[in-house]
Amino acid sequence: MIQIEGLVKRYNGAAAVDGLDLQIHPQELLVLLGESGCGKTTTLKMINRLIEPDAGTVRLDGVDAATINPVQLRRGIGYVFQGVGLFPHWTVAQNIAATPRLMKWEKPETAARVEELLELMRLPRAMQDRLPNELSGGQRQRVGVARALAARPKVMLMDEPFGALDPITRDELQQEYADLHVRLGLTSVLVTHDMTEALLMADRVAVMQRGRIIRIGTPRELVNDPREAYVAHLIETPRRQTIRVEALMRADG
Amino acid sequence: MNAWINNLEVLLERWPTLASEHVLVTVVSLGLGVLIALPLGIWTVRRPRWRAAATGVASVVQTVPALALLALILPVLVGINALLMWLLGLTDGPLRAIGFLPTVIALTLYSLLPMLRNTLAGLAGVDPATVEAARGVGMTRRQVLWRVQMPLALPVIVAGVRTAAVWTVGMATLSTLIGQPSLGDYIITGLQTRNTLSILLGVVSAAALAIALDQLLGLMEAGVAQRSAWRKAVAAPGLALIVLAGFTPITIAPWLDADRDRPDAEIGAKTFNESYILAHLIADELQSDFDVHQRVGLGSTVAYDALRVNELDAYVDYTGTIWATIMKRDQIAPADVVLREMTQWLKEHDGIVCLGSLGFQNAYALAVRKETAEQHGLKTISDLAKVSDQMSIASDPEFFGRAEWRDLVSTYGLDFQQKVPMQSTLMYEAIAAGEVDVITAYTSDGRITAYDLVTLTDDRHVLPPYEAVLLLSPEAAANPKLTALLQPLIGAIDIDEMRRANLMVDIDGDTVATAAAWLRDQIDKNKKTD
């Protein structure tokens, strides 16, 4: 359970996140949705203190994150970066083993975990000695997710994890991750600007605008009752696309 | 061909010493440079104000010409010594103001800029997203630095070290001028004796060292970055070998002071042959009782400063030089007055003892061909003045700008048909070939004899005297054994002998040692006939 209350972050006086309240339930996949500059990534980074809030609290299972050593906090939370952020001078295996090594796991245990994750992310075992620049975009993203999962976190934070992928790979990874989320009993917060992705993956979607959440609900609730004009506008694109694709398929069939 | 091989053989005798000393100062300076520049770069990369200050200082150091930087370190060290002596109540300065220490300080300062700048650029060039990912997986700030930022910045940092290495090897050749032996000895003495082979040997050796260091550092970096075992396997022993070459028995011996039975004696020489020959002569005289070291090729006032603070024990200077540059006198006085006043002044001001004149002068003089002198009956400059309007004169360009030249012209009423500025080596050939009639020569120059020239007497005493005098440091002067050994040199060398000795090195291609030995034989012969 993640409880966020009155969270504020200002840059040069302007509020990027402006008194945000949010509760994320255990084992929920919550999507933070909004345009760039709405404060969704800033919010995500304040959960594991990559960014320190100016005001407000983040509680993880009732414990104020501000009281936890930030390094220990981050080792306990998986984080998938926008643009992956793999260490270019480390092999796939070294990248995946990053957090376990920082936590001083035994070597055989770490090695076993790397193999387990390669299998989980459907990456060939032979790939572990490659460097990131020798991989495709989809493979890099799989390694990024594997690295975040390595130390068996209960919470996963993901910043536009599938943004840079081609549509087929994106779809594949979205489904795989949604499965993993359930299978591993994770609590996931996923940031995206893609409403279709949000609707397809989320248990609940929180729509952000100007540093606040203007609407929160299940995909079904959002589609059926957008309430805010902005939310309705966001829903418009997937709705129109769906109708046209359906029409095409009907005409075909 | 044989002479050529002999020349090379003689030169190569000193090669292990010079190369080893060169490597030592290079490696120590680079090592210190890395130890300063890297932490400074790491520390200032996140502190813009300190970063600006650090790169600013390093840049300013870099704009100081290498030679000036070396020369500036010396008075600073002398000052620090004086301060330490005063603070700690010591009788002796704890720091050596010439040789290894000032060289390493100057080279280290010089190496800072490329390494500092590349460390900053390398760290700044690491993708911020990668740094954030490192924090995100739970690295501490230190772990981010050492596991991510430094490895990724390494190629750029190593490029800076490579630049610094090449610069340092090059600049170390100048350390000869402040009493640190290096491959520069070949270059500086080669320039002096017009020994092209010597210059080439110095240049090629230094260049080879620079290239080797650069390539090995590059190979090592590539080996680390590409996890290439063979690259590391070649580069690591190569680099180790170079470092070890700097710490051979030759370079270590002075530190261990192996020869404890005999006290040390440090003899200085400036950057010209006569100075080298006389230093060698002095060294030979002291050999029996002292462990003698020669510091040859010292910059002009470096030798004096070093003598004053007992870093040198003895060297030969000239009364006119001391008179003008140390005592800052500008009026001309007869030779005996200058010698007397200078001796007194040196004793009073710096505790330096002038043991006396060696017996000859190395002064400016006007010289003509023997036929010219006979044809016009020239013996003095006054004689020359009567016919100067029919003659041309050549001199090094500097002399035409000096007060001595203006005094000559005005006092004697000289009025030459033509004034030709010319490099001093060409001057002798020009007068021998009859292209000019008069030149300004140095009186002890061997080429006066070789080209059969006649020097004209300065009958109205316009040109300052440049008597060769043997100077002793305050400490050396207090050593009766040392003064007793050197006393026989006083008044022992006449101008013809000095010219002959200079000629041996300047023209005949003999070594300084040979010339010094010849001079010593002459002194012994003269004594027997006395």
XYZ file of C-alpha atoms in Angstrom, chain A residues 45 48-50 71 74-75 79 81 85-90 94 98-99 102 131 147, chain B residues 129-141 143 147-149 151-152 225 227:
42
model
C 10.495 9.711 -8.736
C 11.601 6.228 -4.303
C 13.165 9.606 -3.502
C 15.087 10.037 -6.734
C 19.681 4.136 -0.914
C 15.631 2.367 -3.815
C 17.209 -1.074 -3.477
C 12.509 1.041 -11.224
C 13.627 4.028 -16.665
C 19.145 3.477 -18.743
C 21.182 0.297 -18.904
C 24.849 0.699 -17.915
C 26.610 0.665 -21.291
C 29.907 -0.660 -19.891
C 28.293 -3.636 -18.170
C 26.046 -7.445 -14.778
C 23.210 -4.580 -10.250
C 20.962 -4.396 -7.195
C 24.863 -3.814 -4.160
C 26.821 -5.447 -23.932
C 17.165 -5.487 -13.649
C 20.026 9.247 -17.544
C 22.691 6.608 -16.851
C 23.654 8.385 -13.629
C 20.004 8.505 -12.570
C 19.614 4.815 -13.373
C 22.622 4.128 -11.132
C 20.931 5.985 -8.283
C 17.681 4.226 -9.139
C 19.112 0.719 -8.707
C 20.293 1.789 -5.243
C 23.897 2.973 -5.592
C 25.330 5.406 -3.086
C 26.903 8.554 -4.472
C 29.190 3.811 -5.925
C 31.097 2.026 -10.778
C 29.436 4.168 -13.418
C 30.779 7.700 -13.882
C 34.477 3.894 -15.966
C 32.411 5.760 -18.541
C 37.345 -0.629 -21.827
C 38.024 -6.211 -21.675
